[in-house]
PDB file of C-alpha atoms in Angstrom:
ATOM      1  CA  UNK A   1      32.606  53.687  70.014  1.00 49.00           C
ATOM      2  CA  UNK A   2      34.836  51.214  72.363  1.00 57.00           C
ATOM      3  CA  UNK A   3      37.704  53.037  70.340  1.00 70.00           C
ATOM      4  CA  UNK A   4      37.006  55.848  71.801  1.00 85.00           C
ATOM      5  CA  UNK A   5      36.429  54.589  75.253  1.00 85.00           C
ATOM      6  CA  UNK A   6      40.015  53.184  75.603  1.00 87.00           C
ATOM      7  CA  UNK A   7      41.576  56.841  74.366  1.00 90.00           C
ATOM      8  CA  UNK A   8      39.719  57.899  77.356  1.00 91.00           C
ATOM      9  CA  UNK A   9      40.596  55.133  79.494  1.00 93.00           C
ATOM     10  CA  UNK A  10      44.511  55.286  77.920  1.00 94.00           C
ATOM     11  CA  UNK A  11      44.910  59.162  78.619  1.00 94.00           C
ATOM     12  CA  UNK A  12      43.209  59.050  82.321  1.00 92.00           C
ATOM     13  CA  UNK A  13      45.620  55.418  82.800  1.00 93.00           C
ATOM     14  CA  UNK A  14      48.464  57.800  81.861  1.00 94.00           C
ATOM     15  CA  UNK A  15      47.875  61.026  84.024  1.00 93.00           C
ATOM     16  CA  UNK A  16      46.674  58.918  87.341  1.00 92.00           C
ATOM     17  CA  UNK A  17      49.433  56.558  87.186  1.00 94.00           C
ATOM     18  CA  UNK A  18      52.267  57.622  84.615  1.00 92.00           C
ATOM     19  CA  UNK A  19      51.329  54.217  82.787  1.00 94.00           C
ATOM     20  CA  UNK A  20      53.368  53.452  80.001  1.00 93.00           C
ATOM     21  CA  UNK A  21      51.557  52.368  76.286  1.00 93.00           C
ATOM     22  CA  UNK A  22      52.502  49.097  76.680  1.00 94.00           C
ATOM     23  CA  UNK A  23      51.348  48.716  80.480  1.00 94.00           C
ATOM     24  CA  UNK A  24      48.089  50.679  79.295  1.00 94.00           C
ATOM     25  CA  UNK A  25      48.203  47.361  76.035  1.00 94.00           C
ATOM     26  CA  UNK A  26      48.648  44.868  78.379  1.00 94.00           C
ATOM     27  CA  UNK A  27      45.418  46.058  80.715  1.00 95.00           C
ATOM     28  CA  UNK A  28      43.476  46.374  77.719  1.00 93.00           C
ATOM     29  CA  UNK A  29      41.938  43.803  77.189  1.00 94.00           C
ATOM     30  CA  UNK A  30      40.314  43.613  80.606  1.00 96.00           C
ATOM     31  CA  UNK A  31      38.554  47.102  80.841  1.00 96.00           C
ATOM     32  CA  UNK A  32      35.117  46.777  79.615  1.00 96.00           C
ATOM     33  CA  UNK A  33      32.257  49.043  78.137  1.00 95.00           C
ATOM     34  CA  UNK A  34      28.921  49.146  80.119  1.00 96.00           C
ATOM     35  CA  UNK A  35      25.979  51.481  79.629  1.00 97.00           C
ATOM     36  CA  UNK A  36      24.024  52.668  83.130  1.00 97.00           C
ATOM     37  CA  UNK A  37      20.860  54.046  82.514  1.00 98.00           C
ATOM     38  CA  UNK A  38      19.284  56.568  84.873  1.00 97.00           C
ATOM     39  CA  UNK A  39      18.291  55.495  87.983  1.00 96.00           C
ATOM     40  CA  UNK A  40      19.842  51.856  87.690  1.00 97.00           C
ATOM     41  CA  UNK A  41      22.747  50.531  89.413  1.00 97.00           C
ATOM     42  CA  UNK A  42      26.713  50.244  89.596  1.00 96.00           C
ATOM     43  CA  UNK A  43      26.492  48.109  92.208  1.00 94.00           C
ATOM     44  CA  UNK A  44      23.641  46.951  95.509  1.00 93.00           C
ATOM     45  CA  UNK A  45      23.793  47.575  99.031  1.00 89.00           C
ATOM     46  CA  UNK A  46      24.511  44.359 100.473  1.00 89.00           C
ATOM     47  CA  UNK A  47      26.303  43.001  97.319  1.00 94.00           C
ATOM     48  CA  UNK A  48      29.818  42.923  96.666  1.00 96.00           C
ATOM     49  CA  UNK A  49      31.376  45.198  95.123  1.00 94.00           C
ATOM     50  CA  UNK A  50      33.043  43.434  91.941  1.00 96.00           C
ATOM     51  CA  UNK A  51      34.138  45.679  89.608  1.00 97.00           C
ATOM     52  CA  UNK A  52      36.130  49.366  89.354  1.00 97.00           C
ATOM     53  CA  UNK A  53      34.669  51.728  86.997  1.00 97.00           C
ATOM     54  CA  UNK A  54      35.644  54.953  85.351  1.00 97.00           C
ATOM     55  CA  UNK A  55      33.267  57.037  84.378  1.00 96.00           C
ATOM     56  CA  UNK A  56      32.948  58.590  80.830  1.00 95.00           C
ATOM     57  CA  UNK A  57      30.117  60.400  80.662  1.00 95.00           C
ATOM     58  CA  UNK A  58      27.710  60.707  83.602  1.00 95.00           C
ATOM     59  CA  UNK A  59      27.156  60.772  87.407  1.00 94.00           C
ATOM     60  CA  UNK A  60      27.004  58.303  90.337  1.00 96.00           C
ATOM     61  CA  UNK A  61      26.104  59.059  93.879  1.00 94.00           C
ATOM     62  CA  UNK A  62      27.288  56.619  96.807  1.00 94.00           C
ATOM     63  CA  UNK A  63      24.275  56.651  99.468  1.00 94.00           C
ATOM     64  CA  UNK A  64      23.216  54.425 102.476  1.00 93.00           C
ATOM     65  CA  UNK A  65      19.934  53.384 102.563  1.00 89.00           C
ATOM     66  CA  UNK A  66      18.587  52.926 106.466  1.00 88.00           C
ATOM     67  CA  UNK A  67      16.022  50.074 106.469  1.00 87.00           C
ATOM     68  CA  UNK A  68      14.691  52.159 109.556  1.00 91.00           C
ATOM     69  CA  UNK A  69      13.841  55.266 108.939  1.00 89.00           C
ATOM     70  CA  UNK A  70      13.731  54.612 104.676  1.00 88.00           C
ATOM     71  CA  UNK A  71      15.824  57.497 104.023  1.00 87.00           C
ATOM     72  CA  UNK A  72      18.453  58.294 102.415  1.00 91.00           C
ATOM     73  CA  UNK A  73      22.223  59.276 102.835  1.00 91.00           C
ATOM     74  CA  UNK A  74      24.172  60.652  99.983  1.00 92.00           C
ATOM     75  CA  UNK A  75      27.910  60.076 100.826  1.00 91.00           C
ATOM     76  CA  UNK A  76      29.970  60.912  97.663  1.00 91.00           C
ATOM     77  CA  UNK A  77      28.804  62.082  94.148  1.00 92.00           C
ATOM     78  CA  UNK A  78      31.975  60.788  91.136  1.00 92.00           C
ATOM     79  CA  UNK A  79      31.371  61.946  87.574  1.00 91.00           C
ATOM     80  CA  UNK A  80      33.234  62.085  83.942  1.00 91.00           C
ATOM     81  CA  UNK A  81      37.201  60.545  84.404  1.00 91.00           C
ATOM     82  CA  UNK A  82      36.436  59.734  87.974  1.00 93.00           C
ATOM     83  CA  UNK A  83      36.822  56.018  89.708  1.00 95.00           C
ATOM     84  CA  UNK A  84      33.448  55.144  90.881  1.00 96.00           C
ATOM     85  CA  UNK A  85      33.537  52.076  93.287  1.00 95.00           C
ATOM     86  CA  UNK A  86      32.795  51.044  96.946  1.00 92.00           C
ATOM     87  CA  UNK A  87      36.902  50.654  97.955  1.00 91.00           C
ATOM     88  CA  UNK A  88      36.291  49.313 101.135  1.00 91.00           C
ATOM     89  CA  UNK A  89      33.774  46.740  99.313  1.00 93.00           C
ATOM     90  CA  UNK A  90      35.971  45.820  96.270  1.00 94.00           C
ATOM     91  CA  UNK A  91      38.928  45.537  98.104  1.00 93.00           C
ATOM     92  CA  UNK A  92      37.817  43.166 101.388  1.00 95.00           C
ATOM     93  CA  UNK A  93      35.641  41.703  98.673  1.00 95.00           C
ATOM     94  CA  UNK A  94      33.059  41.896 101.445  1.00 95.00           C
ATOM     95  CA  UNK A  95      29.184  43.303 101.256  1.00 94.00           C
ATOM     96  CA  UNK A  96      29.552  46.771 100.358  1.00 92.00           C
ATOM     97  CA  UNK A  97      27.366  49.073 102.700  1.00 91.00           C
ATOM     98  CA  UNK A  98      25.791  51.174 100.077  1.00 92.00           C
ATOM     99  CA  UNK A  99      24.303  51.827  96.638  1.00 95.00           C
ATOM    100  CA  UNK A 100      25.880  53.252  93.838  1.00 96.00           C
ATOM    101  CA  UNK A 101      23.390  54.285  90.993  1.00 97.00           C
ATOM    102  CA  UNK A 102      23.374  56.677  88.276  1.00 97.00           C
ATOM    103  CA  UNK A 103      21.848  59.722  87.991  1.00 96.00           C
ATOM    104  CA  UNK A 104      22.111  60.047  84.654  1.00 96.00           C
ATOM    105  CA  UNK A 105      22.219  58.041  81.694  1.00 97.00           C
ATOM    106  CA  UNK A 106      26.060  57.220  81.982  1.00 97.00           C
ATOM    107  CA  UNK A 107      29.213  55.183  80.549  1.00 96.00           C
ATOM    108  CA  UNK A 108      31.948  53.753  82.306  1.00 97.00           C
ATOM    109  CA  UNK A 109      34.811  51.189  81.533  1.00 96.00           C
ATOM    110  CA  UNK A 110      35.016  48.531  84.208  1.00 97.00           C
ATOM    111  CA  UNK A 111      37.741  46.437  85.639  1.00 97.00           C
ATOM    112  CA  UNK A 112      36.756  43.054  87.748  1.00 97.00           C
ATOM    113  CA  UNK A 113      38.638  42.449  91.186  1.00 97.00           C
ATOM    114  CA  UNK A 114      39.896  39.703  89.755  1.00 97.00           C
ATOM    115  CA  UNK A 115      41.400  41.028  86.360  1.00 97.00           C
ATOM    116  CA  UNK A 116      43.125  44.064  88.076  1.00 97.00           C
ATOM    117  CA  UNK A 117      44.823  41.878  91.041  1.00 96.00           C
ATOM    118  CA  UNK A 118      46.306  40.068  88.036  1.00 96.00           C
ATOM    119  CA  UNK A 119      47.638  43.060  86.418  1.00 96.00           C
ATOM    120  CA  UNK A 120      49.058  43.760  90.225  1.00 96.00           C
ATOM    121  CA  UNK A 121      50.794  40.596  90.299  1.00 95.00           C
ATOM    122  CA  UNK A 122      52.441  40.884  86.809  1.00 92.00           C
ATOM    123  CA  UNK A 123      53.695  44.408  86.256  1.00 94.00           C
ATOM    124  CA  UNK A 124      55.210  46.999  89.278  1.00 95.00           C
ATOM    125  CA  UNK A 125      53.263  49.786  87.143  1.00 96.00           C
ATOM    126  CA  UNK A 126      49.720  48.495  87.787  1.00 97.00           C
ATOM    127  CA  UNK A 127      50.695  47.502  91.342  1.00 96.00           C
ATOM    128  CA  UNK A 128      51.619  51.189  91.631  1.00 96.00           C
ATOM    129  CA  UNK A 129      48.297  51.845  90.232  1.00 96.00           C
ATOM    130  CA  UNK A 130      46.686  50.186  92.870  1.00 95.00           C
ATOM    131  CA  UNK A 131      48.541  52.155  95.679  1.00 96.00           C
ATOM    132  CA  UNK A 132      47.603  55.050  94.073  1.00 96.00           C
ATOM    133  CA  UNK A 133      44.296  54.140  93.619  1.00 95.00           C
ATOM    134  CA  UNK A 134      44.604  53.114  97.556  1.00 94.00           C
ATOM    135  CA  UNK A 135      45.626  56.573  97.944  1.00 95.00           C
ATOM    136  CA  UNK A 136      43.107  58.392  96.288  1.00 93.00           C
ATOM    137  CA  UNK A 137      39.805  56.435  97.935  1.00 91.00           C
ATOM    138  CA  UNK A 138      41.703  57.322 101.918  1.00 93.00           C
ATOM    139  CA  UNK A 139      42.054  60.784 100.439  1.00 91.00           C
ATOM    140  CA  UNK A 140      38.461  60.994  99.819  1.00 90.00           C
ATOM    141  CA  UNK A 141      36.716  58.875 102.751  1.00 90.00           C
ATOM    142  CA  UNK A 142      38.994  61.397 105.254  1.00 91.00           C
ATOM    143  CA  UNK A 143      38.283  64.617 103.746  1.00 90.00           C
ATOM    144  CA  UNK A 144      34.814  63.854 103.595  1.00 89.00           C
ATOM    145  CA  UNK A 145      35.128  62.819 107.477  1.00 89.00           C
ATOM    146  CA  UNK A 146      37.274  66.387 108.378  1.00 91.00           C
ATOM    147  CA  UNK A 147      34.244  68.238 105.986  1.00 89.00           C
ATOM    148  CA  UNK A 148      31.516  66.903 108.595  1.00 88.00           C
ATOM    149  CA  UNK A 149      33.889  68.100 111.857  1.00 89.00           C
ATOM    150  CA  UNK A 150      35.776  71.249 110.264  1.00 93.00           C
ATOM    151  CA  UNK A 151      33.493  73.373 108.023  1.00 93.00           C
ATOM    152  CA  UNK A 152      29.859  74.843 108.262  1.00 91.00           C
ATOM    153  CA  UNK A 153      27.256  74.167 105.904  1.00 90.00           C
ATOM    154  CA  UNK A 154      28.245  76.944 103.435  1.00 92.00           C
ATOM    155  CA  UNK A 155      31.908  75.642 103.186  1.00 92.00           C
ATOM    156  CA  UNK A 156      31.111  72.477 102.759  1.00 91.00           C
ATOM    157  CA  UNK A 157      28.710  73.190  99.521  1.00 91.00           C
ATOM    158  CA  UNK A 158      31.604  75.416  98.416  1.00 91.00           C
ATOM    159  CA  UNK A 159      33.930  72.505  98.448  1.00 90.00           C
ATOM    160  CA  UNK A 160      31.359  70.572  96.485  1.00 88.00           C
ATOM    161  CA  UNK A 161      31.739  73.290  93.804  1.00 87.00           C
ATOM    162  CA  UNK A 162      34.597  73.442  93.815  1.00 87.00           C
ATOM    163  CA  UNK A 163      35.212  69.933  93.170  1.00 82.00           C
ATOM    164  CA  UNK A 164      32.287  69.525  90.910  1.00 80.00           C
ATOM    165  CA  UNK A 165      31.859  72.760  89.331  1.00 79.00           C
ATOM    166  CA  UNK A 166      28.919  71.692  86.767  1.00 81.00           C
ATOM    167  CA  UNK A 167      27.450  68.668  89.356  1.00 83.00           C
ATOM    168  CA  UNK A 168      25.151  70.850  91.435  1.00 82.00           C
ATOM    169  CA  UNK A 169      23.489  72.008  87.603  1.00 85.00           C
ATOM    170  CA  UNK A 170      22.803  68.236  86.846  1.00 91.00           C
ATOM    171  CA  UNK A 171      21.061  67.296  90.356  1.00 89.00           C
ATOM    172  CA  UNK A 172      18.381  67.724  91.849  1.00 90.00           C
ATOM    173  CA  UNK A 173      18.369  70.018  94.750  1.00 90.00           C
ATOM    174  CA  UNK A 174      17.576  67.202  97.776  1.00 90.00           C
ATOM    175  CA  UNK A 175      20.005  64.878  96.467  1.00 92.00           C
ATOM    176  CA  UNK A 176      22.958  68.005  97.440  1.00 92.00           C
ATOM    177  CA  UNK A 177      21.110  68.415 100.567  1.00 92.00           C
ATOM    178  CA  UNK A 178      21.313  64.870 101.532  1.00 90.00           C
ATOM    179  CA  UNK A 179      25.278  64.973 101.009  1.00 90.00           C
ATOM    180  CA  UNK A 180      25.541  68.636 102.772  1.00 90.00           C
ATOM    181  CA  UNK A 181      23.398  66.983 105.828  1.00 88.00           C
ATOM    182  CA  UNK A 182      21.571  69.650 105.504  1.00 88.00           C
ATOM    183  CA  UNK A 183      17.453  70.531 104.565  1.00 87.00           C
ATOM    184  CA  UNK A 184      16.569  71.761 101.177  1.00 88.00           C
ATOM    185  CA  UNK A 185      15.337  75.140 102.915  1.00 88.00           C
ATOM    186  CA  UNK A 186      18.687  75.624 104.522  1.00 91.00           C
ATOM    187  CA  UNK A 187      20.615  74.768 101.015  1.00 90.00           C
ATOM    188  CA  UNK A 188      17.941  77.730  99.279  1.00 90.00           C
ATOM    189  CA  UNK A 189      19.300  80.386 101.712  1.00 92.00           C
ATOM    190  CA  UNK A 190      22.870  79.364 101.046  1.00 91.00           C
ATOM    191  CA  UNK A 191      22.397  79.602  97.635  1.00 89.00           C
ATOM    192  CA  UNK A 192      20.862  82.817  98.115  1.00 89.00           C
ATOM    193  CA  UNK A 193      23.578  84.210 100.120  1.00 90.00           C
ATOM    194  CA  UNK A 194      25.831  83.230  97.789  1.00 86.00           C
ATOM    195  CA  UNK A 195      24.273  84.921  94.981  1.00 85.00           C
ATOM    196  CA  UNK A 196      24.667  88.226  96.869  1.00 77.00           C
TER     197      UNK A 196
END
């Protein structure tokens, strides 16, 4: 099964980056196969975050859980040939604010901190990686910032289609809700409209 695992790893390693076969050889041996079950973690709120994942089959959601009020916030959602990690975590290799856990039974391959700065440090290809990688978490920590100040509620769960077309069939209902910032009776009548 790992076989298969690294194809998936070697042809998303290829399209992200442009990684050549023998970059993609020499990170081999450092990606590794884990199995999440439903409901368990990627990583804890409070813990660092250690490891970058890609998902192979399954989905994550980033939330913050507030200690106050005991609810909680669903910030992103990553599934299949997506990075799931906490950036800001991994790369300060400070407590990461949030949880990651699966909400489905899922696969990923997994890099440490550790094993990926040294593929930085030995080949301009994987540093290029990592600015890419860089890149992509900005990309998605400010859109998801100009989403909350730029677009109603119906835009926004557009956008969430858009970019996960067969998420919103997978999850339940108050887990879109909580990432729209909205209440489950306001997401019914969007849907609603939308079916119109």
């Amino acid at each position: 099964m790992m076989s298969d695992k690294n194809e998936i790893l070697a042809s998303h390693l290829r399209n992200f980056a442009s990684l050549t076969d023998k970059d993609i050889a020499e990170g081999q041996p450092f990606w590794k196969p884990r199995t999440i079950k439903k409901g368990d973690f990627f990583n804890m709120q409070s813990m660092v975050c250690n490891d970058l994942g890609l998902i192979v089959k399954g989905i994550f959601r980033i939330y913050y859980h507030d200690p106050k009020t005991q609810t909680d916030k669903n910030l992103f959602f990553f599934s299949e040939n997506q990075f799931v990690v906490s950036f800001r975590s991994f790369i300060s290799q400070k407590a990461c604010w949030y949880y990651i856990e699966a909400l489905e039974d899922s696969e990923i391959v997994f890099i440490s901190y550790k094993d990926l700065n040294r593929l930085y440090e030995a080949s301009p290809n994987w540093a290029k990686f990592g600015r890419l990688l860089a890149e992509l978490f900005f990309s998605y920590a400010q859109t998801r910032t100009e989403e909350f100040v730029l677009f109603s509620h119906e835009e926004r769960y557009l956008r969430l289609l858009e970019a996960h077309p067969n998420l919103v069939e997978r999850i339940p209902a108050y887990h879109i809700s909580s990432f729209l910032g909205i209440t489950n009776p306001s997401l019914s009548r969007i849907r609603k409209r939308l079916r119109k």
